[in-house]
Amino acid sequence: MTTDPPIRVRGLAKSYGPVEVLRGVDFDVARGSVFALLGANGAGKTTTVRILATLLRADAGTATVNGFDVATRAAGVRESISLTGQFAAVDDILSGQENLVLVARLRHLDDPGAVADDLLARFSLTDAAERRVSTYSGGMRRRLDIAMSLVGDPPVIFLDEPTAGLDPEGRVEVWRTVEELAEHGTTVLLTTQYLEEAERLADLIAILHEGRIIAHGTLTDLRRLFPPPTTEYVEKQPTLEDVFLAIVGGAKERG
Ligand code: ATP
């Protein structure tokens, strides 16, 4: 194990034709932390994750995941990560248990049944284990999807907009799952456009805007960037939404 951060990104750039999506993105993610990459639709969050997951090549810059360079040591990266997106990889006609056993077999694990049972318990799916996934709620499916990505215990997990399209109840269910991951020491890079989600889950938040990280830090750090209240009689902490709008608005004025 190295002392380097499990995710290190320097000067990452990517264009699609004439459209510059990433224009020099830098960040580190510390081991065992939850890092939220926050940005509006089209900000380049998925592009960043796809580069880190070796699914896409950057035009410039470097990135290492678990000590492996994404451009030159893709196999090492792939063995270290799992990627869960908005489009669940679960098979509807199988039960939750069968889905997990299938992945455990594909990964040549010793006791696929035990691996499945353990993950079902961790993600509160034991009662639904034998049911076909087609009968699951959106939140349950997403939880199963995240559980499937943990088979084999990858040290780094990418969650690309894990709660997109879920109702509030499903969202809370998935949040609990992410908190559970963090408690287990997995390093999590989460992309989201929901400020509340970043606020609740992340140790560190980076705001991706117009191809660059325009602010990053803990929620407390980001709050410091926000002008203090002046005329209010009751002093109120700014929410992450206030901070986000102030920073993004400021960047627009400067740009
Ligand atoms: P969302 O929240 O909508 O998923 P995002 O922050 O993940 O947004 P990306 O999916 O990384 O954003 O896309 C960034 C920009 O690049 C968008 O304007 C998108 O239309 C464009 N884009 C993404 N993939 C391609 C592609 N293969 N070819 C051309 N343009 C692309």
PDB file of C-alpha atoms and ligand atoms in Angstrom:
ATOM      1  CA  MET A   1       0.000   0.000   0.000  1.00  0.00           C
ATOM      2  CA  THR A   2       1.375   3.436  -0.895  1.00  0.00           C
ATOM      3  CA  THR A   3       0.987   6.640   1.060  1.00  0.00           C
ATOM      4  CA  ASP A   4      -0.204   8.457  -2.067  1.00  0.00           C
ATOM      5  CA  PRO A   5      -3.841   9.429  -2.098  1.00  0.00           C
ATOM      6  CA  PRO A   6      -5.904   6.709  -3.796  1.00  0.00           C
ATOM      7  CA  ILE A   7      -7.096   9.202  -6.395  1.00  0.00           C
ATOM      8  CA  ARG A   8      -4.824  11.949  -7.716  1.00  0.00           C
ATOM      9  CA  VAL A   9      -5.794  14.111 -10.688  1.00  0.00           C
ATOM     10  CA  ARG A  10      -3.561  16.773 -12.257  1.00  0.00           C
ATOM     11  CA  GLY A  11      -4.299  19.042 -15.195  1.00  0.00           C
ATOM     12  CA  LEU A  12      -6.902  16.776 -16.714  1.00  0.00           C
ATOM     13  CA  ALA A  13      -8.220  18.077 -20.032  1.00  0.00           C
ATOM     14  CA  LYS A  14     -10.730  16.634 -22.458  1.00  0.00           C
ATOM     15  CA  SER A  15     -12.562  18.015 -25.470  1.00  0.00           C
ATOM     16  CA  TYR A  16     -15.243  16.490 -27.631  1.00  0.00           C
ATOM     17  CA  GLY A  17     -14.501  18.031 -31.022  1.00  0.00           C
ATOM     18  CA  PRO A  18     -14.500  21.795 -30.483  1.00  0.00           C
ATOM     19  CA  VAL A  19     -16.190  21.532 -27.067  1.00  0.00           C
ATOM     20  CA  GLU A  20     -13.692  21.806 -24.215  1.00  0.00           C
ATOM     21  CA  VAL A  21     -15.307  19.896 -21.360  1.00  0.00           C
ATOM     22  CA  LEU A  22     -12.359  19.637 -18.941  1.00  0.00           C
ATOM     23  CA  ARG A  23      -9.793  22.440 -18.968  1.00  0.00           C
ATOM     24  CA  GLY A  24      -7.273  21.446 -16.320  1.00  0.00           C
ATOM     25  CA  VAL A  25      -8.908  19.601 -13.455  1.00  0.00           C
ATOM     26  CA  ASP A  26      -6.888  18.969 -10.288  1.00  0.00           C
ATOM     27  CA  PHE A  27      -7.882  17.174  -7.113  1.00  0.00           C
ATOM     28  CA  ASP A  28      -6.852  14.483  -4.620  1.00  0.00           C
ATOM     29  CA  VAL A  29      -9.106  12.105  -2.759  1.00  0.00           C
ATOM     30  CA  ALA A  30      -7.865  10.866   0.628  1.00  0.00           C
ATOM     31  CA  ARG A  31      -8.054   7.204   1.580  1.00  0.00           C
ATOM     32  CA  GLY A  32     -11.325   6.178   3.179  1.00  0.00           C
ATOM     33  CA  SER A  33     -13.004   9.506   2.468  1.00  0.00           C
ATOM     34  CA  VAL A  34     -16.102  10.452   0.498  1.00  0.00           C
ATOM     35  CA  PHE A  35     -15.343  13.081  -2.127  1.00  0.00           C
ATOM     36  CA  ALA A  36     -18.158  14.781  -3.998  1.00  0.00           C
ATOM     37  CA  LEU A  37     -17.670  16.222  -7.444  1.00  0.00           C
ATOM     38  CA  LEU A  38     -20.495  18.674  -7.696  1.00  0.00           C
ATOM     39  CA  GLY A  39     -21.606  20.340 -10.898  1.00  0.00           C
ATOM     40  CA  ALA A  40     -24.545  21.246 -13.046  1.00  0.00           C
ATOM     41  CA  ASN A  41     -25.760  19.106 -15.949  1.00  0.00           C
ATOM     42  CA  GLY A  42     -23.032  18.837 -18.553  1.00  0.00           C
ATOM     43  CA  ALA A  43     -20.271  20.167 -16.274  1.00  0.00           C
ATOM     44  CA  GLY A  44     -18.063  17.171 -17.078  1.00  0.00           C
ATOM     45  CA  LYS A  45     -18.578  14.976 -14.016  1.00  0.00           C
ATOM     46  CA  THR A  46     -19.220  11.778 -15.966  1.00  0.00           C
ATOM     47  CA  THR A  47     -16.343  12.575 -18.308  1.00  0.00           C
ATOM     48  CA  THR A  48     -14.007  12.838 -15.297  1.00  0.00           C
ATOM     49  CA  VAL A  49     -15.238   9.555 -13.835  1.00  0.00           C
ATOM     50  CA  ARG A  50     -14.954   7.780 -17.182  1.00  0.00           C
ATOM     51  CA  ILE A  51     -11.339   8.898 -17.512  1.00  0.00           C
ATOM     52  CA  LEU A  52     -10.564   7.705 -13.972  1.00  0.00           C
ATOM     53  CA  ALA A  53     -12.264   4.381 -14.675  1.00  0.00           C
ATOM     54  CA  THR A  54     -10.124   3.970 -17.848  1.00  0.00           C
ATOM     55  CA  LEU A  55     -13.178   4.034 -20.120  1.00  0.00           C
ATOM     56  CA  LEU A  56     -12.067   7.235 -21.810  1.00  0.00           C
ATOM     57  CA  ARG A  57      -8.654   8.779 -22.555  1.00  0.00           C
ATOM     58  CA  ALA A  58      -7.810  12.300 -21.443  1.00  0.00           C
ATOM     59  CA  ASP A  59      -6.280  14.690 -23.974  1.00  0.00           C
ATOM     60  CA  ALA A  60      -3.852  16.041 -21.377  1.00  0.00           C
ATOM     61  CA  GLY A  61      -2.984  15.750 -17.708  1.00  0.00           C
ATOM     62  CA  THR A  62      -2.408  12.762 -15.471  1.00  0.00           C
ATOM     63  CA  ALA A  63      -4.466  10.713 -13.065  1.00  0.00           C
ATOM     64  CA  THR A  64      -3.598   7.844 -10.770  1.00  0.00           C
ATOM     65  CA  VAL A  65      -6.013   5.528  -9.025  1.00  0.00           C
ATOM     66  CA  ASN A  66      -4.726   3.324  -6.211  1.00  0.00           C
ATOM     67  CA  GLY A  67      -1.217   4.220  -7.388  1.00  0.00           C
ATOM     68  CA  PHE A  68      -1.811   3.142 -11.010  1.00  0.00           C
ATOM     69  CA  ASP A  69      -1.640   5.622 -13.867  1.00  0.00           C
ATOM     70  CA  VAL A  70      -4.940   5.501 -15.759  1.00  0.00           C
ATOM     71  CA  ALA A  71      -3.224   5.883 -19.134  1.00  0.00           C
ATOM     72  CA  THR A  72      -0.398   3.383 -18.765  1.00  0.00           C
ATOM     73  CA  ARG A  73      -1.586   0.923 -16.110  1.00  0.00           C
ATOM     74  CA  ALA A  74      -5.253   0.537 -16.913  1.00  0.00           C
ATOM     75  CA  ALA A  75      -5.407  -3.108 -15.798  1.00  0.00           C
ATOM     76  CA  GLY A  76      -4.188  -2.176 -12.304  1.00  0.00           C
ATOM     77  CA  VAL A  77      -6.778   0.592 -12.126  1.00  0.00           C
ATOM     78  CA  ARG A  78      -9.567  -1.725 -13.190  1.00  0.00           C
ATOM     79  CA  GLU A  79      -8.655  -4.249 -10.507  1.00  0.00           C
ATOM     80  CA  SER A  80      -8.810  -1.505  -7.889  1.00  0.00           C
ATOM     81  CA  ILE A  81     -12.156   0.075  -8.675  1.00  0.00           C
ATOM     82  CA  SER A  82     -15.784  -0.410  -9.287  1.00  0.00           C
ATOM     83  CA  LEU A  83     -18.073   1.977 -11.084  1.00  0.00           C
ATOM     84  CA  THR A  84     -21.766   2.325 -10.429  1.00  0.00           C
ATOM     85  CA  GLY A  85     -23.843   4.624 -12.544  1.00  0.00           C
ATOM     86  CA  GLN A  86     -27.385   5.758 -12.941  1.00  0.00           C
ATOM     87  CA  PHE A  87     -28.084   2.778 -15.153  1.00  0.00           C
ATOM     88  CA  ALA A  88     -28.212  -0.147 -12.819  1.00  0.00           C
ATOM     89  CA  ALA A  89     -26.321  -3.246 -13.926  1.00  0.00           C
ATOM     90  CA  VAL A  90     -28.712  -5.566 -12.101  1.00  0.00           C
ATOM     91  CA  ASP A  91     -30.609  -8.303 -13.899  1.00  0.00           C
ATOM     92  CA  ASP A  92     -34.359  -7.950 -13.415  1.00  0.00           C
ATOM     93  CA  ILE A  93     -35.334 -11.564 -13.786  1.00  0.00           C
ATOM     94  CA  LEU A  94     -32.884 -12.777 -11.153  1.00  0.00           C
ATOM     95  CA  SER A  95     -33.314 -12.347  -7.404  1.00  0.00           C
ATOM     96  CA  GLY A  96     -31.037 -10.027  -5.439  1.00  0.00           C
ATOM     97  CA  GLN A  97     -29.181 -13.043  -4.104  1.00  0.00           C
ATOM     98  CA  GLU A  98     -28.730 -14.544  -7.588  1.00  0.00           C
ATOM     99  CA  ASN A  99     -27.398 -11.266  -8.953  1.00  0.00           C
ATOM    100  CA  LEU A 100     -24.764 -11.093  -6.225  1.00  0.00           C
ATOM    101  CA  VAL A 101     -23.789 -14.754  -6.578  1.00  0.00           C
ATOM    102  CA  LEU A 102     -23.386 -14.251 -10.325  1.00  0.00           C
ATOM    103  CA  VAL A 103     -20.959 -11.366  -9.865  1.00  0.00           C
ATOM    104  CA  ALA A 104     -19.061 -13.236  -7.139  1.00  0.00           C
ATOM    105  CA  ARG A 105     -18.675 -16.225  -9.518  1.00  0.00           C
ATOM    106  CA  LEU A 106     -17.501 -13.947 -12.336  1.00  0.00           C
ATOM    107  CA  ARG A 107     -14.877 -12.582  -9.965  1.00  0.00           C
ATOM    108  CA  HIS A 108     -13.820 -16.151  -9.030  1.00  0.00           C
ATOM    109  CA  LEU A 109     -14.446 -15.679  -5.332  1.00  0.00           C
ATOM    110  CA  ASP A 110     -14.266 -18.705  -3.047  1.00  0.00           C
ATOM    111  CA  ASP A 111     -17.695 -18.777  -1.477  1.00  0.00           C
ATOM    112  CA  PRO A 112     -20.126 -16.810  -3.666  1.00  0.00           C
ATOM    113  CA  GLY A 113     -23.132 -17.652  -1.456  1.00  0.00           C
ATOM    114  CA  ALA A 114     -21.479 -16.304   1.677  1.00  0.00           C
ATOM    115  CA  VAL A 115     -20.278 -13.161  -0.139  1.00  0.00           C
ATOM    116  CA  ALA A 116     -23.841 -12.551  -1.347  1.00  0.00           C
ATOM    117  CA  ASP A 117     -25.396 -13.115   2.077  1.00  0.00           C
ATOM    118  CA  ASP A 118     -22.932 -10.766   3.715  1.00  0.00           C
ATOM    119  CA  LEU A 119     -23.637  -7.958   1.233  1.00  0.00           C
ATOM    120  CA  LEU A 120     -27.402  -8.514   1.422  1.00  0.00           C
ATOM    121  CA  ALA A 121     -27.179  -8.080   5.179  1.00  0.00           C
ATOM    122  CA  ARG A 122     -24.938  -4.996   4.939  1.00  0.00           C
ATOM    123  CA  PHE A 123     -27.397  -3.286   2.602  1.00  0.00           C
ATOM    124  CA  SER A 124     -30.590  -4.379   4.422  1.00  0.00           C
ATOM    125  CA  LEU A 125     -31.736  -6.563   1.551  1.00  0.00           C
ATOM    126  CA  THR A 126     -31.858  -9.910   3.355  1.00  0.00           C
ATOM    127  CA  ASP A 127     -35.670  -9.964   3.510  1.00  0.00           C
ATOM    128  CA  ALA A 128     -35.886  -9.329  -0.230  1.00  0.00           C
ATOM    129  CA  ALA A 129     -32.991 -11.641  -1.129  1.00  0.00           C
ATOM    130  CA  GLU A 130     -35.113 -14.324  -2.808  1.00  0.00           C
ATOM    131  CA  ARG A 131     -37.394 -11.935  -4.697  1.00  0.00           C
ATOM    132  CA  ARG A 132     -36.947 -11.054  -8.334  1.00  0.00           C
ATOM    133  CA  VAL A 133     -35.368  -7.641  -8.742  1.00  0.00           C
ATOM    134  CA  SER A 134     -38.284  -6.604 -10.963  1.00  0.00           C
ATOM    135  CA  THR A 135     -40.326  -6.343  -7.736  1.00  0.00           C
ATOM    136  CA  TYR A 136     -37.792  -4.020  -6.011  1.00  0.00           C
ATOM    137  CA  SER A 137     -38.264  -0.277  -5.482  1.00  0.00           C
ATOM    138  CA  GLY A 138     -35.863   2.134  -7.202  1.00  0.00           C
ATOM    139  CA  GLY A 139     -33.932   2.622  -3.959  1.00  0.00           C
ATOM    140  CA  MET A 140     -33.601  -1.135  -3.409  1.00  0.00           C
ATOM    141  CA  ARG A 141     -32.316  -1.651  -6.965  1.00  0.00           C
ATOM    142  CA  ARG A 142     -29.748   1.087  -6.562  1.00  0.00           C
ATOM    143  CA  ARG A 143     -28.651  -0.400  -3.225  1.00  0.00           C
ATOM    144  CA  LEU A 144     -28.291  -3.800  -4.846  1.00  0.00           C
ATOM    145  CA  ASP A 145     -26.306  -2.215  -7.666  1.00  0.00           C
ATOM    146  CA  ILE A 146     -23.922  -0.651  -5.162  1.00  0.00           C
ATOM    147  CA  ALA A 147     -23.697  -3.961  -3.258  1.00  0.00           C
ATOM    148  CA  MET A 148     -22.816  -5.717  -6.550  1.00  0.00           C
ATOM    149  CA  SER A 149     -20.050  -3.241  -7.188  1.00  0.00           C
ATOM    150  CA  LEU A 150     -18.549  -4.130  -3.796  1.00  0.00           C
ATOM    151  CA  VAL A 151     -18.128  -7.819  -4.565  1.00  0.00           C
ATOM    152  CA  GLY A 152     -14.402  -8.482  -4.281  1.00  0.00           C
ATOM    153  CA  ASP A 153     -13.940  -5.464  -2.008  1.00  0.00           C
ATOM    154  CA  PRO A 154     -12.448  -2.868  -4.358  1.00  0.00           C
ATOM    155  CA  PRO A 155     -10.596  -0.125  -2.454  1.00  0.00           C
ATOM    156  CA  VAL A 156     -12.006   2.662  -4.635  1.00  0.00           C
ATOM    157  CA  ILE A 157     -15.578   3.085  -5.782  1.00  0.00           C
ATOM    158  CA  PHE A 158     -17.011   5.604  -8.220  1.00  0.00           C
ATOM    159  CA  LEU A 159     -20.663   6.447  -7.787  1.00  0.00           C
ATOM    160  CA  ASP A 160     -21.840   8.465 -10.755  1.00  0.00           C
ATOM    161  CA  GLU A 161     -25.012  10.280  -9.746  1.00  0.00           C
ATOM    162  CA  PRO A 162     -26.136   7.390  -7.548  1.00  0.00           C
ATOM    163  CA  THR A 163     -29.493   8.902  -6.683  1.00  0.00           C
ATOM    164  CA  ALA A 164     -30.488  10.362 -10.049  1.00  0.00           C
ATOM    165  CA  GLY A 165     -34.117   9.571 -10.761  1.00  0.00           C
ATOM    166  CA  LEU A 166     -34.919   8.279  -7.267  1.00  0.00           C
ATOM    167  CA  ASP A 167     -37.765   9.555  -5.118  1.00  0.00           C
ATOM    168  CA  PRO A 168     -36.848  11.158  -1.767  1.00  0.00           C
ATOM    169  CA  GLU A 169     -37.280   7.888   0.126  1.00  0.00           C
ATOM    170  CA  GLY A 170     -35.062   5.994  -2.329  1.00  0.00           C
ATOM    171  CA  ARG A 171     -32.502   8.756  -2.117  1.00  0.00           C
ATOM    172  CA  VAL A 172     -32.299   8.487   1.668  1.00  0.00           C
ATOM    173  CA  GLU A 173     -31.898   4.692   1.373  1.00  0.00           C
ATOM    174  CA  VAL A 174     -28.949   5.140  -0.985  1.00  0.00           C
ATOM    175  CA  TRP A 175     -27.412   7.807   1.251  1.00  0.00           C
ATOM    176  CA  ARG A 176     -27.393   5.336   4.124  1.00  0.00           C
ATOM    177  CA  THR A 177     -25.624   2.865   1.851  1.00  0.00           C
ATOM    178  CA  VAL A 178     -22.940   5.392   0.969  1.00  0.00           C
ATOM    179  CA  GLU A 179     -22.453   6.208   4.655  1.00  0.00           C
ATOM    180  CA  GLU A 180     -22.060   2.513   5.277  1.00  0.00           C
ATOM    181  CA  LEU A 181     -19.356   2.313   2.592  1.00  0.00           C
ATOM    182  CA  ALA A 182     -17.442   5.147   4.191  1.00  0.00           C
ATOM    183  CA  GLU A 183     -17.613   3.432   7.578  1.00  0.00           C
ATOM    184  CA  HIS A 184     -15.979   0.385   5.980  1.00  0.00           C
ATOM    185  CA  GLY A 185     -13.022   2.479   4.815  1.00  0.00           C
ATOM    186  CA  THR A 186     -13.784   2.383   1.080  1.00  0.00           C
ATOM    187  CA  THR A 187     -12.647   5.487  -0.793  1.00  0.00           C
ATOM    188  CA  VAL A 188     -15.669   6.941  -2.568  1.00  0.00           C
ATOM    189  CA  LEU A 189     -15.777   9.445  -5.407  1.00  0.00           C
ATOM    190  CA  LEU A 190     -19.339  10.538  -5.857  1.00  0.00           C
ATOM    191  CA  THR A 191     -20.692  12.794  -8.567  1.00  0.00           C
ATOM    192  CA  THR A 192     -23.864  14.648  -7.965  1.00  0.00           C
ATOM    193  CA  GLN A 193     -25.844  17.665  -8.987  1.00  0.00           C
ATOM    194  CA  TYR A 194     -27.729  17.595  -5.697  1.00  0.00           C
ATOM    195  CA  LEU A 195     -26.266  20.020  -3.204  1.00  0.00           C
ATOM    196  CA  GLU A 196     -28.048  18.365  -0.336  1.00  0.00           C
ATOM    197  CA  GLU A 197     -26.422  15.067  -1.251  1.00  0.00           C
ATOM    198  CA  ALA A 198     -22.899  16.513  -1.240  1.00  0.00           C
ATOM    199  CA  GLU A 199     -23.658  18.320   1.999  1.00  0.00           C
ATOM    200  CA  ARG A 200     -24.844  15.178   3.719  1.00  0.00           C
ATOM    201  CA  LEU A 201     -22.302  12.644   2.461  1.00  0.00           C
ATOM    202  CA  ALA A 202     -19.028  14.237   1.508  1.00  0.00           C
ATOM    203  CA  ASP A 203     -15.925  14.868   3.587  1.00  0.00           C
ATOM    204  CA  LEU A 204     -14.673  17.099   0.780  1.00  0.00           C
ATOM    205  CA  ILE A 205     -16.595  18.828  -1.971  1.00  0.00           C
ATOM    206  CA  ALA A 206     -15.197  20.088  -5.284  1.00  0.00           C
ATOM    207  CA  ILE A 207     -17.269  22.294  -7.542  1.00  0.00           C
ATOM    208  CA  LEU A 208     -16.687  21.619 -11.243  1.00  0.00           C
ATOM    209  CA  HIS A 209     -17.691  24.539 -13.396  1.00  0.00           C
ATOM    210  CA  GLU A 210     -16.750  25.403 -16.973  1.00  0.00           C
ATOM    211  CA  GLY A 211     -14.082  22.734 -17.086  1.00  0.00           C
ATOM    212  CA  ARG A 212     -12.278  23.568 -13.848  1.00  0.00           C
ATOM    213  CA  ILE A 213     -12.562  23.009 -10.121  1.00  0.00           C
ATOM    214  CA  ILE A 214     -13.529  26.502  -9.035  1.00  0.00           C
ATOM    215  CA  ALA A 215     -13.758  25.757  -5.310  1.00  0.00           C
ATOM    216  CA  HIS A 216     -13.028  22.826  -3.059  1.00  0.00           C
ATOM    217  CA  GLY A 217     -12.880  22.025   0.607  1.00  0.00           C
ATOM    218  CA  THR A 218     -15.051  20.910   3.448  1.00  0.00           C
ATOM    219  CA  LEU A 219     -18.490  22.392   3.731  1.00  0.00           C
ATOM    220  CA  THR A 220     -17.070  24.650   6.472  1.00  0.00           C
ATOM    221  CA  ASP A 221     -14.273  25.819   4.126  1.00  0.00           C
ATOM    222  CA  LEU A 222     -16.772  26.522   1.377  1.00  0.00           C
ATOM    223  CA  ARG A 223     -18.997  28.414   3.767  1.00  0.00           C
ATOM    224  CA  ARG A 224     -16.050  30.693   4.585  1.00  0.00           C
ATOM    225  CA  LEU A 225     -15.925  31.705   0.916  1.00  0.00           C
ATOM    226  CA  PHE A 226     -19.447  32.948   1.185  1.00  0.00           C
ATOM    227  CA  PRO A 227     -19.799  36.575   2.236  1.00  0.00           C
ATOM    228  CA  PRO A 228     -20.882  36.782   5.879  1.00  0.00           C
ATOM    229  CA  PRO A 229     -24.431  37.925   6.539  1.00  0.00           C
ATOM    230  CA  THR A 230     -24.504  41.676   7.103  1.00  0.00           C
ATOM    231  CA  THR A 231     -28.020  42.995   7.437  1.00  0.00           C
ATOM    232  CA  GLU A 232     -29.775  39.972   8.840  1.00  0.00           C
ATOM    233  CA  TYR A 233     -30.815  40.207  12.461  1.00  0.00           C
ATOM    234  CA  VAL A 234     -30.686  36.459  12.938  1.00  0.00           C
ATOM    235  CA  GLU A 235     -27.329  35.165  11.757  1.00  0.00           C
ATOM    236  CA  LYS A 236     -27.889  32.192   9.543  1.00  0.00           C
ATOM    237  CA  GLN A 237     -25.361  29.669   8.239  1.00  0.00           C
ATOM    238  CA  PRO A 238     -25.388  29.597   4.436  1.00  0.00           C
ATOM    239  CA  THR A 239     -26.459  26.291   2.990  1.00  0.00           C
ATOM    240  CA  LEU A 240     -24.265  24.624   0.392  1.00  0.00           C
ATOM    241  CA  GLU A 241     -26.804  25.840  -2.139  1.00  0.00           C
ATOM    242  CA  ASP A 242     -26.134  29.475  -1.143  1.00  0.00           C
ATOM    243  CA  VAL A 243     -22.385  28.844  -1.386  1.00  0.00           C
ATOM    244  CA  PHE A 244     -22.689  27.097  -4.754  1.00  0.00           C
ATOM    245  CA  LEU A 245     -24.795  29.828  -6.290  1.00  0.00           C
ATOM    246  CA  ALA A 246     -22.483  32.543  -4.958  1.00  0.00           C
ATOM    247  CA  ILE A 247     -19.344  30.816  -6.287  1.00  0.00           C
ATOM    248  CA  VAL A 248     -20.776  29.840  -9.655  1.00  0.00           C
ATOM    249  CA  GLY A 249     -22.323  33.299 -10.086  1.00  0.00           C
ATOM    250  CA  GLY A 250     -18.981  34.929  -9.189  1.00  0.00           C
ATOM    251  CA  ALA A 251     -17.109  32.744 -11.669  1.00  0.00           C
ATOM    252  CA  LYS A 252     -19.574  33.707 -14.412  1.00  0.00           C
ATOM    253  CA  GLU A 253     -19.069  37.417 -13.710  1.00  0.00           C
ATOM    254  CA  ARG A 254     -15.269  37.028 -13.783  1.00  0.00           C
ATOM    255  CA  GLY A 255     -15.246  34.705 -16.834  1.00  0.00           C
TER     256      GLY A 255
HETATM  257  P1  ATP B   1     -24.834  15.172 -16.343  1.00  0.00           P
HETATM  258  O1  ATP B   1     -25.114  15.622 -14.967  1.00  0.00           O
HETATM  259  O2  ATP B   1     -25.793  15.700 -17.341  1.00  0.00           O
HETATM  260  O3  ATP B   1     -24.556  13.706 -16.475  1.00  0.00           O
HETATM  261  P2  ATP B   1     -21.983  15.669 -16.519  1.00  0.00           P
HETATM  262  O4  ATP B   1     -21.425  16.713 -15.631  1.00  0.00           O
HETATM  263  O5  ATP B   1     -21.759  14.256 -16.115  1.00  0.00           O
HETATM  264  O6  ATP B   1     -23.506  15.970 -16.774  1.00  0.00           O
HETATM  265  P3  ATP B   1     -20.695  14.929 -18.975  1.00  0.00           P
HETATM  266  O7  ATP B   1     -21.585  13.762 -19.242  1.00  0.00           O
HETATM  267  O8  ATP B   1     -19.302  14.662 -18.570  1.00  0.00           O
HETATM  268  O9  ATP B   1     -21.365  15.932 -17.943  1.00  0.00           O
HETATM  269  O10 ATP B   1     -20.710  15.811 -20.306  1.00  0.00           O
HETATM  270  C1  ATP B   1     -20.034  17.046 -20.400  1.00  0.00           C
HETATM  271  C2  ATP B   1     -20.321  17.689 -21.751  1.00  0.00           C
HETATM  272  O11 ATP B   1     -19.734  16.925 -22.798  1.00  0.00           O
HETATM  273  C3  ATP B   1     -21.798  17.789 -22.083  1.00  0.00           C
HETATM  274  O12 ATP B   1     -22.001  19.014 -22.729  1.00  0.00           O
HETATM  275  C4  ATP B   1     -22.029  16.636 -23.025  1.00  0.00           C
HETATM  276  O13 ATP B   1     -23.070  16.931 -23.929  1.00  0.00           O
HETATM  277  C5  ATP B   1     -20.702  16.534 -23.748  1.00  0.00           C
HETATM  278  N1  ATP B   1     -20.399  15.155 -24.150  1.00  0.00           N
HETATM  279  C6  ATP B   1     -20.322  14.083 -23.353  1.00  0.00           C
HETATM  280  N2  ATP B   1     -19.978  12.973 -24.046  1.00  0.00           N
HETATM  281  C7  ATP B   1     -19.828  13.371 -25.333  1.00  0.00           C
HETATM  282  C8  ATP B   1     -19.472  12.703 -26.559  1.00  0.00           C
HETATM  283  N3  ATP B   1     -19.177  11.394 -26.571  1.00  0.00           N
HETATM  284  N4  ATP B   1     -19.432  13.444 -27.679  1.00  0.00           N
HETATM  285  C9  ATP B   1     -19.694  14.763 -27.663  1.00  0.00           C
HETATM  286  N5  ATP B   1     -20.023  15.460 -26.565  1.00  0.00           N
HETATM  287  C10 ATP B   1     -20.093  14.774 -25.412  1.00  0.00           C
END
